[in-house]
Short mmCIF file of C-alpha atoms and ligand atoms in Angstrom, two decimals:
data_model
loop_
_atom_site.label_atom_id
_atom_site.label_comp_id
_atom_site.label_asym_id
_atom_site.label_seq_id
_atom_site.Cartn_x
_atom_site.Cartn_y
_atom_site.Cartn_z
CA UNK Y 1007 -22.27 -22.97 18.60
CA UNK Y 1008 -20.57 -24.51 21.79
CA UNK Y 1009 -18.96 -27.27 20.00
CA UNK Y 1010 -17.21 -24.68 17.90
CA UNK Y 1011 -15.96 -23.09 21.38
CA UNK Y 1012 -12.38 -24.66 21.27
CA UNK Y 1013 -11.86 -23.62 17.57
CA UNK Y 1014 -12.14 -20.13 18.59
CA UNK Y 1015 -9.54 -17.37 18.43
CA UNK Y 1016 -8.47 -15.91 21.38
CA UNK Y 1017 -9.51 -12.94 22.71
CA UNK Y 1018 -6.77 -9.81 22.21
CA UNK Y 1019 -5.81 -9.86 25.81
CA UNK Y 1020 -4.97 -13.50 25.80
CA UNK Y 1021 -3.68 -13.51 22.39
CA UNK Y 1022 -0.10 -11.45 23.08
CA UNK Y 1023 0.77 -13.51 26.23
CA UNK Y 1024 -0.02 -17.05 24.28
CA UNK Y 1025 2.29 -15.70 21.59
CA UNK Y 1026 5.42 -14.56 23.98
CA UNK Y 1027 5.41 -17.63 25.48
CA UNK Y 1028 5.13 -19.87 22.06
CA UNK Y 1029 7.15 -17.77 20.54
CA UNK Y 1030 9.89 -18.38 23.45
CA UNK Y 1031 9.45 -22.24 23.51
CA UNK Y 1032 9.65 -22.27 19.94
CA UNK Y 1033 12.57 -20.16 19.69
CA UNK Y 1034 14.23 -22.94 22.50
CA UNK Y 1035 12.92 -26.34 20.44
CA UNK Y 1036 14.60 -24.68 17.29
CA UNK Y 1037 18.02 -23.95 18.77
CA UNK Y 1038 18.23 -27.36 20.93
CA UNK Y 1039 16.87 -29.78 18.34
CA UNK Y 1040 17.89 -28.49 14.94
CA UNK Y 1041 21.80 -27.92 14.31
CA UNK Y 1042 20.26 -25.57 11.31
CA UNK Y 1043 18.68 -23.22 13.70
CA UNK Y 1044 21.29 -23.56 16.34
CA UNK Y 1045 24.71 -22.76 13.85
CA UNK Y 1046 22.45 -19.80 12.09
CA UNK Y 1047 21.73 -18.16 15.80
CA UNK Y 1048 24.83 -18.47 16.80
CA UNK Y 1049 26.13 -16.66 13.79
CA UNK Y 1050 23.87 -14.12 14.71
CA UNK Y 1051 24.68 -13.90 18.03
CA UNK Y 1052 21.09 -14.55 19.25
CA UNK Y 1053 20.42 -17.26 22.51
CA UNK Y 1054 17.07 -18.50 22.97
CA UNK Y 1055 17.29 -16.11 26.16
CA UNK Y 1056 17.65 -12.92 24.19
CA UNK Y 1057 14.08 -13.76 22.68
CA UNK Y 1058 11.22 -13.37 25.20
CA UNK Y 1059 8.56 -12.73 23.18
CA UNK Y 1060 7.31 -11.29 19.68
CA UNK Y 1061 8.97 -7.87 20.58
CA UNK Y 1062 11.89 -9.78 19.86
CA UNK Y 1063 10.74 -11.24 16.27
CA UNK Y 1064 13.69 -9.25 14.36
CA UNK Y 1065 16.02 -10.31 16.50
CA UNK Y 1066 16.31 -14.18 14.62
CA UNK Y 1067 17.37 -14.35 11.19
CA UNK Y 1068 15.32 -14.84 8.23
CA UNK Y 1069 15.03 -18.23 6.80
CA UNK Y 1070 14.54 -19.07 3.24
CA UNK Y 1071 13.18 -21.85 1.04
CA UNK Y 1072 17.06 -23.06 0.60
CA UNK Y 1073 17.08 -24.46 4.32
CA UNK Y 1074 14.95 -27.00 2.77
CA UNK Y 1075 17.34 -27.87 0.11
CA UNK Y 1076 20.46 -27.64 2.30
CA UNK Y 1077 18.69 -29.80 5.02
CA UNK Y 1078 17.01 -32.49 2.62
CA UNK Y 1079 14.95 -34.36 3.46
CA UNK Y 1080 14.72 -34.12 7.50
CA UNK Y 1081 17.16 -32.30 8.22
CA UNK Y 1082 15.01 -29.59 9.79
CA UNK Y 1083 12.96 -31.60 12.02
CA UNK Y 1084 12.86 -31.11 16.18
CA UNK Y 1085 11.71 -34.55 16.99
CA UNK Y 1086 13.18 -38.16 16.12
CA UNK Y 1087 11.23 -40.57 13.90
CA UNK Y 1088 9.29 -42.36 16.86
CA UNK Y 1089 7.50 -38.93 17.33
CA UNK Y 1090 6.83 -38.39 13.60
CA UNK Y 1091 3.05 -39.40 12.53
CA UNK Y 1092 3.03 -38.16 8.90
CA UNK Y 1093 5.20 -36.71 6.35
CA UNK Y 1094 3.70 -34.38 3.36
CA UNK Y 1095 6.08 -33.08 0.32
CA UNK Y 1096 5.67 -30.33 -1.55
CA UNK Y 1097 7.58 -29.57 -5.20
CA UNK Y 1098 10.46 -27.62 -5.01
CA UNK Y 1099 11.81 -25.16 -7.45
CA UNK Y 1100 15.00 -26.92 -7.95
CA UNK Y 1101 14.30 -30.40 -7.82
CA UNK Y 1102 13.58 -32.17 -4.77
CA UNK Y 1103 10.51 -31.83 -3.16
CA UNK Y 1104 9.96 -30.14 0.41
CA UNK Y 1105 9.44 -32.54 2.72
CA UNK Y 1106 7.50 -31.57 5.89
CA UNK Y 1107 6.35 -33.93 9.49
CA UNK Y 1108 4.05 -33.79 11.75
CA UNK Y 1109 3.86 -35.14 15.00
CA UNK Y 1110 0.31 -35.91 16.77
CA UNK Y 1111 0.14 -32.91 18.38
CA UNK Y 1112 1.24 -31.20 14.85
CA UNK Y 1113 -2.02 -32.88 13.08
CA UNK Y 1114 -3.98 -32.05 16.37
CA UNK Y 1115 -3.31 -28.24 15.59
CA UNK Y 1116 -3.57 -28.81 11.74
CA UNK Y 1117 -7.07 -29.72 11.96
CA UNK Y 1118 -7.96 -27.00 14.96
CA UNK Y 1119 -6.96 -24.21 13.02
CA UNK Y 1120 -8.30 -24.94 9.86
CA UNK Y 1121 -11.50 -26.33 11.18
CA UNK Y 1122 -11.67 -22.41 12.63
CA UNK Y 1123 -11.12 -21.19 8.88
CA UNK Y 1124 -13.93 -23.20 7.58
CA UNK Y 1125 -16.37 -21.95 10.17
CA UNK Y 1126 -15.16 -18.42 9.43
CA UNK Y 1127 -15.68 -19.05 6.06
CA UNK Y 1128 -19.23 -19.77 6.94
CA UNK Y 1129 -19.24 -24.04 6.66
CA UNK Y 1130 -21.16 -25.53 9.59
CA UNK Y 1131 -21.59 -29.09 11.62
CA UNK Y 1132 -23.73 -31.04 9.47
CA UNK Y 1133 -23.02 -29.52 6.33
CA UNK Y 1134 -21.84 -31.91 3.80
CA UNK Y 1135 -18.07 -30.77 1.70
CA UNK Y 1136 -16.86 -31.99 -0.96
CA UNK Y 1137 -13.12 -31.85 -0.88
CA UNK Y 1138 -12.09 -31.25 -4.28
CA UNK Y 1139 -8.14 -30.90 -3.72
CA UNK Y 1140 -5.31 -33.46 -4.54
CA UNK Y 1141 -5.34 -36.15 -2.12
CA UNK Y 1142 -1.45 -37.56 -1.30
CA UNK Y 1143 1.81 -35.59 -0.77
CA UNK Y 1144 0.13 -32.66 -1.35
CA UNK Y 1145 -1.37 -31.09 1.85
CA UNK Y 1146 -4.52 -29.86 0.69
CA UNK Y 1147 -6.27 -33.18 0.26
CA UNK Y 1148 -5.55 -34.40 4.09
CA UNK Y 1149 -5.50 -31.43 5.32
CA UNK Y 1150 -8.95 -30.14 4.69
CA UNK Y 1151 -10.38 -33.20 4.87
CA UNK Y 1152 -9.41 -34.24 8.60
CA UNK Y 1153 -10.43 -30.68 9.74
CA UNK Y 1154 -14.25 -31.05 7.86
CA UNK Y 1155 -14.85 -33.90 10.37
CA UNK Y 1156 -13.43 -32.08 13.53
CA UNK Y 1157 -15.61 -29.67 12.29
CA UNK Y 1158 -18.26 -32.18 12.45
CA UNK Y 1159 -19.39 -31.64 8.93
CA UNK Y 1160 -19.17 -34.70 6.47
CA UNK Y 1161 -16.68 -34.92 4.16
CA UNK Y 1162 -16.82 -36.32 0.34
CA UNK Y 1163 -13.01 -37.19 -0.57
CA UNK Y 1164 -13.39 -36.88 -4.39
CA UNK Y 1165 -10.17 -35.30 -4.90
CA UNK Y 1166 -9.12 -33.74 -7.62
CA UNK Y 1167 -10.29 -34.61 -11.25
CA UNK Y 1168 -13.32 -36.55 -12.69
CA UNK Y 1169 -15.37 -33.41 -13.26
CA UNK Y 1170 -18.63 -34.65 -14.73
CA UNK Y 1171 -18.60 -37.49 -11.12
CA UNK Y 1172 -17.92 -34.47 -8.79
CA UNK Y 1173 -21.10 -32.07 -10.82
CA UNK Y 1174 -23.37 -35.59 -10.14
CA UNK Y 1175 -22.06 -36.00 -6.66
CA UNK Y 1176 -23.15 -32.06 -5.78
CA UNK Y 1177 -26.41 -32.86 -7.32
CA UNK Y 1178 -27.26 -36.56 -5.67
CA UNK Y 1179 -25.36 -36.10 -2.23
CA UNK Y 1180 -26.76 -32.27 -1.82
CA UNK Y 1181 -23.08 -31.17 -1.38
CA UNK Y 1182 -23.54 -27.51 0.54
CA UNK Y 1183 -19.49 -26.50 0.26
CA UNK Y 1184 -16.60 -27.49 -1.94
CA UNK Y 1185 -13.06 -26.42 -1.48
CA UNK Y 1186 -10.90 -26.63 -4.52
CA UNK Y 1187 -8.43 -24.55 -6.46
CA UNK Y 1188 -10.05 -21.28 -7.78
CA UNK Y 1189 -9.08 -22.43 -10.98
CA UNK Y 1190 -10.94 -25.67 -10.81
CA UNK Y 1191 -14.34 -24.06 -9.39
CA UNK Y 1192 -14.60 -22.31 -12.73
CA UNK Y 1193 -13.88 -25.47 -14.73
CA UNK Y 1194 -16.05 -27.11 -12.46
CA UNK Y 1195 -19.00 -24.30 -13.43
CA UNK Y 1196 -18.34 -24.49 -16.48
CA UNK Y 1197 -18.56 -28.32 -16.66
CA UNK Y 1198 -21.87 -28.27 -15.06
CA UNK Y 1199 -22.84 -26.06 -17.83
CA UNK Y 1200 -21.79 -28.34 -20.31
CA UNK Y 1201 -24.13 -31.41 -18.38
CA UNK Y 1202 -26.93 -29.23 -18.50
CA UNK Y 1203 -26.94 -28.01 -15.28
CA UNK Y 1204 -26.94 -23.92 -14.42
CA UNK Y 1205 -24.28 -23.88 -11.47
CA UNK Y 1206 -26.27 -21.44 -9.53
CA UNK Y 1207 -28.85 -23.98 -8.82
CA UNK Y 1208 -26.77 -26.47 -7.17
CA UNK Y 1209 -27.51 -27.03 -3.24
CA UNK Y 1210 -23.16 -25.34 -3.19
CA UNK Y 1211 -23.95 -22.29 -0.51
CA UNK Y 1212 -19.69 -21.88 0.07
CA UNK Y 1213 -16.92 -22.56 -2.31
CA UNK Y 1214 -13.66 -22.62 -0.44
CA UNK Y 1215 -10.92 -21.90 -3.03
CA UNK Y 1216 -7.09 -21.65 -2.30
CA UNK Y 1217 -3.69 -23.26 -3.22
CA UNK Y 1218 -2.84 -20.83 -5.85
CA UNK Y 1219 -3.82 -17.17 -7.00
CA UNK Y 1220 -6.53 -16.08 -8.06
CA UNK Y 1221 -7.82 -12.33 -8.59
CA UNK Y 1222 -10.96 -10.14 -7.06
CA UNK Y 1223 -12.52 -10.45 -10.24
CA UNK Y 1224 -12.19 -14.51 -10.05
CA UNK Y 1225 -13.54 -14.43 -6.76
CA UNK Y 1226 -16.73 -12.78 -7.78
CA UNK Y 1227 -16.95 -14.70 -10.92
CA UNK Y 1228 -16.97 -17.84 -8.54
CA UNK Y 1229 -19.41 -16.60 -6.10
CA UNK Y 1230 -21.74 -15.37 -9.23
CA UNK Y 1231 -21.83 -18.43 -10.93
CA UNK Y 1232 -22.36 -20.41 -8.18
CA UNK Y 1233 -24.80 -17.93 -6.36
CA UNK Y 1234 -22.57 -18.48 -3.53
CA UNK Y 1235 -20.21 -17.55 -0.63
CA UNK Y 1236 -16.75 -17.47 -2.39
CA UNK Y 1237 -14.00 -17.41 0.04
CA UNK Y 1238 -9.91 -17.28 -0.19
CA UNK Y 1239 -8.20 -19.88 1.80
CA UNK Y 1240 -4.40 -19.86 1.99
CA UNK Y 1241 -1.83 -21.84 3.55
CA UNK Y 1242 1.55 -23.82 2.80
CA UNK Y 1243 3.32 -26.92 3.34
CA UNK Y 1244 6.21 -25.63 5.11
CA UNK Y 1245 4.20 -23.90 7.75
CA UNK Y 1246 1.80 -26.60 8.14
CA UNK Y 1247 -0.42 -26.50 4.75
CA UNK Y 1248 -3.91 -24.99 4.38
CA UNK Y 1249 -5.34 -23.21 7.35
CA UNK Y 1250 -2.77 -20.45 8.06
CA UNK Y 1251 -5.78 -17.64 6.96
CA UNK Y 1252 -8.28 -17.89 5.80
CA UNK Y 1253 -11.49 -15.24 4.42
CA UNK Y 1254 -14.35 -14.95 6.44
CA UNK Y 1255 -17.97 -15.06 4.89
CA UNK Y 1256 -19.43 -12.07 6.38
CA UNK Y 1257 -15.98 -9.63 6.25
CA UNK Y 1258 -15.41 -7.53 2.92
CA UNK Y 1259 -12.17 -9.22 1.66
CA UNK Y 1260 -9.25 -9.86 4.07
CA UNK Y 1261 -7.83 -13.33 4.85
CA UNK Y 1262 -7.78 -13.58 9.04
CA UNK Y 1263 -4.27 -15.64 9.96
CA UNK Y 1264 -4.38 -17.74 12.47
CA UNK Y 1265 -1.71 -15.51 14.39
CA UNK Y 1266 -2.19 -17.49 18.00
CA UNK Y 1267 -0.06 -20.68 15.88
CA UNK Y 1268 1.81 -18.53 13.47
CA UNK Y 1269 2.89 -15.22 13.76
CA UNK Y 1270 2.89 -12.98 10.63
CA UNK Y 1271 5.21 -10.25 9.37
CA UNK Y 1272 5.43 -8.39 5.95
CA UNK Y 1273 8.80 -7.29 5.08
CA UNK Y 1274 10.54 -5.69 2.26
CA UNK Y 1275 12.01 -8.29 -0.05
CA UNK Y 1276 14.75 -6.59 -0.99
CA UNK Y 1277 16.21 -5.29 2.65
CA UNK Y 1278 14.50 -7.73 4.75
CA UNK Y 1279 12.73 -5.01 7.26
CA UNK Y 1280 9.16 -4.68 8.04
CA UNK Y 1281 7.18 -2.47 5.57
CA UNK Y 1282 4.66 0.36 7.06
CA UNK Y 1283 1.29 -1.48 7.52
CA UNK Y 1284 -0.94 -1.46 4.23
CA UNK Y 1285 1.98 -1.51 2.25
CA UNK Y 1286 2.93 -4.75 -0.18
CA UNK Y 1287 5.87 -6.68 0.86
CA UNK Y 1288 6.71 -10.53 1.25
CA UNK Y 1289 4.89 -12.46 3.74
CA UNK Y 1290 7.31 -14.02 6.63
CA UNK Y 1291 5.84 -16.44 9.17
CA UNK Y 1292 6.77 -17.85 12.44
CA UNK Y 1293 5.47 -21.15 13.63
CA UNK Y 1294 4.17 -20.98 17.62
CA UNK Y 1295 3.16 -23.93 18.29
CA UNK Y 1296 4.68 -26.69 15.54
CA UNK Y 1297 6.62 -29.45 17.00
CA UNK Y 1298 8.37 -31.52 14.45
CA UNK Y 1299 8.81 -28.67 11.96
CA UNK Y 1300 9.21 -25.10 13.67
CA UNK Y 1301 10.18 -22.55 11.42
CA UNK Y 1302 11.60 -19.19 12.16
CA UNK Y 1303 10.82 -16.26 10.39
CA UNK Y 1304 10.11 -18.17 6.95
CA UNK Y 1305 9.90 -16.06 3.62
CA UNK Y 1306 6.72 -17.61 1.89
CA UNK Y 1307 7.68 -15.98 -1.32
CA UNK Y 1308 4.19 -14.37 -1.09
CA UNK Y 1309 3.62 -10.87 -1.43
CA UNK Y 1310 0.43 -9.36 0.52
CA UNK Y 1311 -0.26 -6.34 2.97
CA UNK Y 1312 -1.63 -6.22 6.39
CA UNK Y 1313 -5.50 -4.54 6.17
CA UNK Y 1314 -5.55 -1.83 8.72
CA UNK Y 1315 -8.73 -1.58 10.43
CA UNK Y 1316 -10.97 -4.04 12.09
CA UNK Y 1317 -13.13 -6.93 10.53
CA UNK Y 1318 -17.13 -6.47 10.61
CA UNK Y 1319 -17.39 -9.66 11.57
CA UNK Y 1320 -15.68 -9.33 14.49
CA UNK Y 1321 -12.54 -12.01 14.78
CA UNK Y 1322 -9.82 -10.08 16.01
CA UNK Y 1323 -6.97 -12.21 13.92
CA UNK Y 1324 -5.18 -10.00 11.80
CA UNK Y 1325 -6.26 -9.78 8.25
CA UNK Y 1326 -3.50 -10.15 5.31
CA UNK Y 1327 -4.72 -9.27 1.48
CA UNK Y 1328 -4.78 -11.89 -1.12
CA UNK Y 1329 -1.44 -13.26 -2.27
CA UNK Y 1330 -0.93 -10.20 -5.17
CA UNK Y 1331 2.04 -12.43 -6.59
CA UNK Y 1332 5.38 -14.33 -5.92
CA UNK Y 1333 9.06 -12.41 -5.26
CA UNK Y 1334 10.19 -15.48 -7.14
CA UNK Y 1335 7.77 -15.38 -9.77
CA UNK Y 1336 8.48 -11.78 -11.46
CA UNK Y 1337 9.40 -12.69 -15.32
CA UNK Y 1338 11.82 -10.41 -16.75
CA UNK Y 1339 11.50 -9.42 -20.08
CA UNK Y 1340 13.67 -7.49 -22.37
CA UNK Y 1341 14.59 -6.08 -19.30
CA UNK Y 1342 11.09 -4.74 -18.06
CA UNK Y 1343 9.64 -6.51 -14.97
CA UNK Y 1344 6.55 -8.20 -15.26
CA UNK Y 1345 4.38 -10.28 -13.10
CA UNK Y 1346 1.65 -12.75 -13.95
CA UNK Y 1347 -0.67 -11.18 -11.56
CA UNK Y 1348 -0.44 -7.61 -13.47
CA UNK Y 1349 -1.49 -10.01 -16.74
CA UNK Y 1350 -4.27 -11.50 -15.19
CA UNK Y 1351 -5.72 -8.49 -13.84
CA UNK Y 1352 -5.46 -6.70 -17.31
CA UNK Y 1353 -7.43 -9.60 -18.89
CA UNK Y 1354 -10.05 -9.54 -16.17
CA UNK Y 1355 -10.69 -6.10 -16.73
CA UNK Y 1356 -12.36 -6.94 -20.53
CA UNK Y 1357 -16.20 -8.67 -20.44
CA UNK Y 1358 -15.26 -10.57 -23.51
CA UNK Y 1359 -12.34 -12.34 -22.36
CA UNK Y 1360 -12.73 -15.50 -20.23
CA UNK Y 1361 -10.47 -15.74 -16.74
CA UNK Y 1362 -8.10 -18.48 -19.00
CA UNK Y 1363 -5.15 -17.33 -20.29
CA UNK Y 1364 -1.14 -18.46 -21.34
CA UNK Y 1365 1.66 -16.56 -21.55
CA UNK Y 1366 4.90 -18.04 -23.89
CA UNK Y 1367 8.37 -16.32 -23.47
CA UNK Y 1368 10.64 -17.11 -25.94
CA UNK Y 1369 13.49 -16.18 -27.08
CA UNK Y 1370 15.12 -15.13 -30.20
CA UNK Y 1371 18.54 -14.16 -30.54
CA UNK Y 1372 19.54 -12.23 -27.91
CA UNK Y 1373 15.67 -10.64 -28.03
CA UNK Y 1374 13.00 -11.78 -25.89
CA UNK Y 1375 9.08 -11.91 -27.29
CA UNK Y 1376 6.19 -12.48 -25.17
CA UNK Y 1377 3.16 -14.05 -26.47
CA UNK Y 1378 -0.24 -13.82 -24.57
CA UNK Y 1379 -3.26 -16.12 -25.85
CA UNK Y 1380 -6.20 -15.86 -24.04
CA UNK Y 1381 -10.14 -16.54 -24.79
CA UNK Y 1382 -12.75 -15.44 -25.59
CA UNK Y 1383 -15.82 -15.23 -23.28
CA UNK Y 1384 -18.38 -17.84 -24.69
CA UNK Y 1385 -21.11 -15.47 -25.63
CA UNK Y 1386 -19.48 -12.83 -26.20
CA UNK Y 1387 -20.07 -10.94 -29.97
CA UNK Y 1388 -17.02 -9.60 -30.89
CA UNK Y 1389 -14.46 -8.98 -33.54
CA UNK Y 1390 -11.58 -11.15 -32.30
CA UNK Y 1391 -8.96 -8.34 -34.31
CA UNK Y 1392 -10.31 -5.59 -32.41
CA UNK Y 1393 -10.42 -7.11 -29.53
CA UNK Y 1394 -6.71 -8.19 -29.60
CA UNK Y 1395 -5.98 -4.75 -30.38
CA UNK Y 1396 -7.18 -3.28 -27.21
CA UNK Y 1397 -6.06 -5.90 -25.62
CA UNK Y 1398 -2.39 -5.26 -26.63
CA UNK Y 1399 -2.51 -1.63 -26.03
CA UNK Y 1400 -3.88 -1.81 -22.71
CA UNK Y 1401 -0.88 -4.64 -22.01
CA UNK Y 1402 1.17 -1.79 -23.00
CA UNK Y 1403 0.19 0.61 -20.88
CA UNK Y 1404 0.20 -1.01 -17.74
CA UNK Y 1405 2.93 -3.82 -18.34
CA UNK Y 1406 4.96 -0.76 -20.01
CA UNK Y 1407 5.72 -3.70 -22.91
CA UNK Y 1408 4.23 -4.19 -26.20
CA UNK Y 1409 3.47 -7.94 -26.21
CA UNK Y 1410 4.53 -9.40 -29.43
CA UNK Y 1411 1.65 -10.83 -29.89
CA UNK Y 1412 -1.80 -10.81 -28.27
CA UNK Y 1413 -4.36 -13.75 -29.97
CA UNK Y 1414 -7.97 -14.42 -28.81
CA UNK Y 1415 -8.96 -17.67 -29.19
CA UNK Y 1416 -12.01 -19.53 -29.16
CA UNK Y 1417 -13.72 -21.19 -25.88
CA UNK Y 1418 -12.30 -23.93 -24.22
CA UNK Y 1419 -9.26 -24.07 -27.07
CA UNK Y 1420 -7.11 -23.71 -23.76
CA UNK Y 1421 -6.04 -26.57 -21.92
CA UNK Y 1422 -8.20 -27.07 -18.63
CA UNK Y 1423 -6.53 -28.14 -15.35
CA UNK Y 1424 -7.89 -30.98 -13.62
CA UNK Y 1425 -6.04 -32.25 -11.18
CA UNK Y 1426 -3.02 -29.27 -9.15
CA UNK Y 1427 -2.32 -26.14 -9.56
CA UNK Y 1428 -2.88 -24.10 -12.59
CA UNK Y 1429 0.46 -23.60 -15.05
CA UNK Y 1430 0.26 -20.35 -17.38
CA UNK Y 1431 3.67 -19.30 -17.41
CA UNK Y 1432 5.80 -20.90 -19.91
CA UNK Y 1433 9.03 -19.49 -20.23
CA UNK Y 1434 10.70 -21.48 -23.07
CA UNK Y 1435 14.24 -19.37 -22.81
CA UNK Y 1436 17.21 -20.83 -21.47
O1 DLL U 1500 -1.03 -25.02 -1.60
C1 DLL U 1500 -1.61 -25.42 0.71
C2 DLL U 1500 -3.04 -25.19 0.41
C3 DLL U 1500 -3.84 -26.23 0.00
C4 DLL U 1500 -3.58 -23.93 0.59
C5 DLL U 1500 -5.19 -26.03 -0.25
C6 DLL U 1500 -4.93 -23.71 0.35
C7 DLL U 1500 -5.72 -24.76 -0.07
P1 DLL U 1500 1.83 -25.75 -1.14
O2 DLL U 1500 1.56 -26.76 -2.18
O3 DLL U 1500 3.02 -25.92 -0.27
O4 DLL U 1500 0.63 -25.64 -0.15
O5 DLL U 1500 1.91 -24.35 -1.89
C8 DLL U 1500 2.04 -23.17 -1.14
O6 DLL U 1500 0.86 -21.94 -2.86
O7 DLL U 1500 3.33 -20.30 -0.89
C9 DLL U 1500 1.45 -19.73 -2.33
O8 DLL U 1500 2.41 -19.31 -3.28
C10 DLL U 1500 0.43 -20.60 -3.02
N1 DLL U 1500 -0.88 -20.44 -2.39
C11 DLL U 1500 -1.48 -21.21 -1.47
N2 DLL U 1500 -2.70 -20.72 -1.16
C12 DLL U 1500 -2.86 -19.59 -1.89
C13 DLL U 1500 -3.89 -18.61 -2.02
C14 DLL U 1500 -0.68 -25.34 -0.48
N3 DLL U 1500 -5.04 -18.72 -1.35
C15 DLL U 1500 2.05 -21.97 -2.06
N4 DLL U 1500 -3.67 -17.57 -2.86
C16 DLL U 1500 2.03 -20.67 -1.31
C17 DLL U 1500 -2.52 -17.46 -3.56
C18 DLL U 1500 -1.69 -19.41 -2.67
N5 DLL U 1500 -1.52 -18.35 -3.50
#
């Protein structure tokens, strides 16, 4: 595998040095090029001196998703336009987009490190992937695509949508790996079904899933279907998009982050300090290497724990735990907190429900109700009143809430998404 040697992750005693001295030179771009950085440091009382190396992390203050708004659109970039070879945009939660540049060397890493998570994840040169995600603003069309060729695999830039084309394509072109959203690969299963086709028997040995949550239970549902390999792949746009970590195929469960470009922390959302390792807390990340977009101790809004203990298959990157939710995206109802993830995992645990579910808040008067609709799995026999009775008292238990109403409705009555993220959260309050 020599033309995978400059993909690799450094070894550990290489690996603290390269981040001190990234960290450092980051640190300096930040404060000299970005009157953001440089007013916020100052307020802290932190130089670009006091900050030698990670040891020093907790020294710089934490940044949050409203330097994005505050500084729209460029406002946080280190390098003028001349240096700038692309510009990606993510949505925002309050109207306009995130809007993120890279220079060349920026694209140069881009590719690198997520060329490393698809080898990881157990794609090789010569493998043919079809790249199933959103080709445009969003980063996870570009993004994978440019690192399957530096991986020298081929790519197939379907992009998102046209389900029955992308089930031919993995027949005629022999596709060996897709990457997609997790909620896609089981539309995409199931649309194969639909054509005739069982989805383990297409040439797919990896599916490469990522962009938005998905659950253990998903995972293996993916990989069972497709008799294949079915690994987590995270990232985001303001960090540099997919590639940050990634699963690897022969580890059990762990995403690897690529901590030699961006150095990890876990903190507690509410006080901001570090949480004891294996606990939850919100993923922060530090860029090492990014030129025209370094960002200091950024709160992803994820929440994840570090996995203690080394990876069988050997890559000494530290491993995170899937995304478990959003601090952002906790609904509160009738004054109980509840988030989607706890839903999901709920519905997983019944055979007869499929992995597709909404959720509807409304409310009425000064009351909230919560309304859960879910399916049914297709061949599953049961009595759709019984089942929504379990359903609802198992809701209870662990969401300590009694849903309003829990209904079980027939397969495929919910809406599929084609093309983005999955949307099952609608929260029709004020
Ligand atoms: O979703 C980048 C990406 C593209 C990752 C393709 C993987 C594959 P954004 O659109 O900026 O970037 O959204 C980033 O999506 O903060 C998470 O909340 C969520 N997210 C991304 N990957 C995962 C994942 C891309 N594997 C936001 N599991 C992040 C759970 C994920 N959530």
């Amino acid at each position: 595998m020599d033309s995978l040697e400059p993909l690799r992750f450094p070894d550990s005693e290489d690996l603290r040095t390269l981040q001190d001295e990234r960290l450092a030179e980051t640190v300096e771009r930040a404060y000299e090029n970005v009157p953001y950085y440089r007013e916020r440091l100052d307020d802290h009382g932190v130089t670009p001196s006091d900050v030698d190396g990670v040891d020093d992390v907790e020294k710089l203050p934490l940044t949050t998703k409203a330097a994005f708004t505050e500084n729209y659109p460029d406002g946080l970039f280190a390098v003028d336009d001349a240096e700038l070879r692309r510009i990606h945009a993510s949505s925002g939660t309050t109207g306009k987009p995130k809007v993120v540049g890279y220079t060349e060397g920026d694209l140069d890493v881009w590719e690198r490190v997520m060329a490393r998570g698809l080898a990881t994840a157990g794609v090789e040169p010569g493998d043919t992937v079809q790249n199933m995600a959103g080709y445009g603003l969003f980063t996870g069309g570009l993004g994978v695509h440019d690192a399957i060729e530096r991986l020298g695999a081929t790519v197939v830039p379907t992009g998102s949508g046209a389900t029955r084309r992308q089930v031919e394509l993995m027949v005629d072109l022999d596709t060996d790996a897709v990457h997609c959203t997790p909620s896609y690969a089981l539309y995409l299963a199931e649309t194969a079904e639909e054509m005739g086709h069982d989805p383990a028997d297409l040439p797919v040995s990896t599916v490469v899933f990522g962009a938005e949550s998905s659950t253990e239970a998903m995972r293996e549902e993916i990989g069972e279907r497709f008799d294949a390999t079915a690994v987590d792949n995270y990232g985001l746009s303001e960090i540099i998009g997919p590639g940050v970590a990634i699963e690897c195929a022969e580890g059990d469960g762990g995403l690897h982050v690529w901590e030699d470009h961006f150095y990890p922390e876990i903190v507690d959302p509410d006080t901001g300090e570090p949480v004891p390792e294996g606990e939850e807390g919100e993923l922060v990340l530090t860029t090492l290497t990014k030129e025209a977009l370094p960002m200091l101790r950024y709160r992803t809004g994820d929440v994840t724990s570090f996995l203690p203990g080394e990876c069988p298959c050997g890559c000494e990157a530290r491993r995170i735990g899937s995304i478990t939710g959003r601090t952002d995206d906790l609904l509160v109802v009738r004054g109980v907190n509840v988030y989607p993830t706890e839903i999901e995992s709920v519905l997983l645990e019944f055979d007869a429900v499929a992995p597709y579910y909404r959720v509807d808040l409304y409310r009425d008067g000064s009351m909230d109700t919560i309304e859960i609709t879910v399916e049914r799995e297709g061949d599953a026999a049961v009595d759709p009143d019984e089942l929504e009775s379990r359903l609802s008292d198992r809701l209870a238990d662990v969401l300590t809430l009694t849903p309003d109403e829990v209904a079980v409705v027939d397969p495929g009555a919910l809406d599929r998404t084609e093309t983005g993220k999955v949307k099952r959260v609608f929260d029709h309050r004020e």
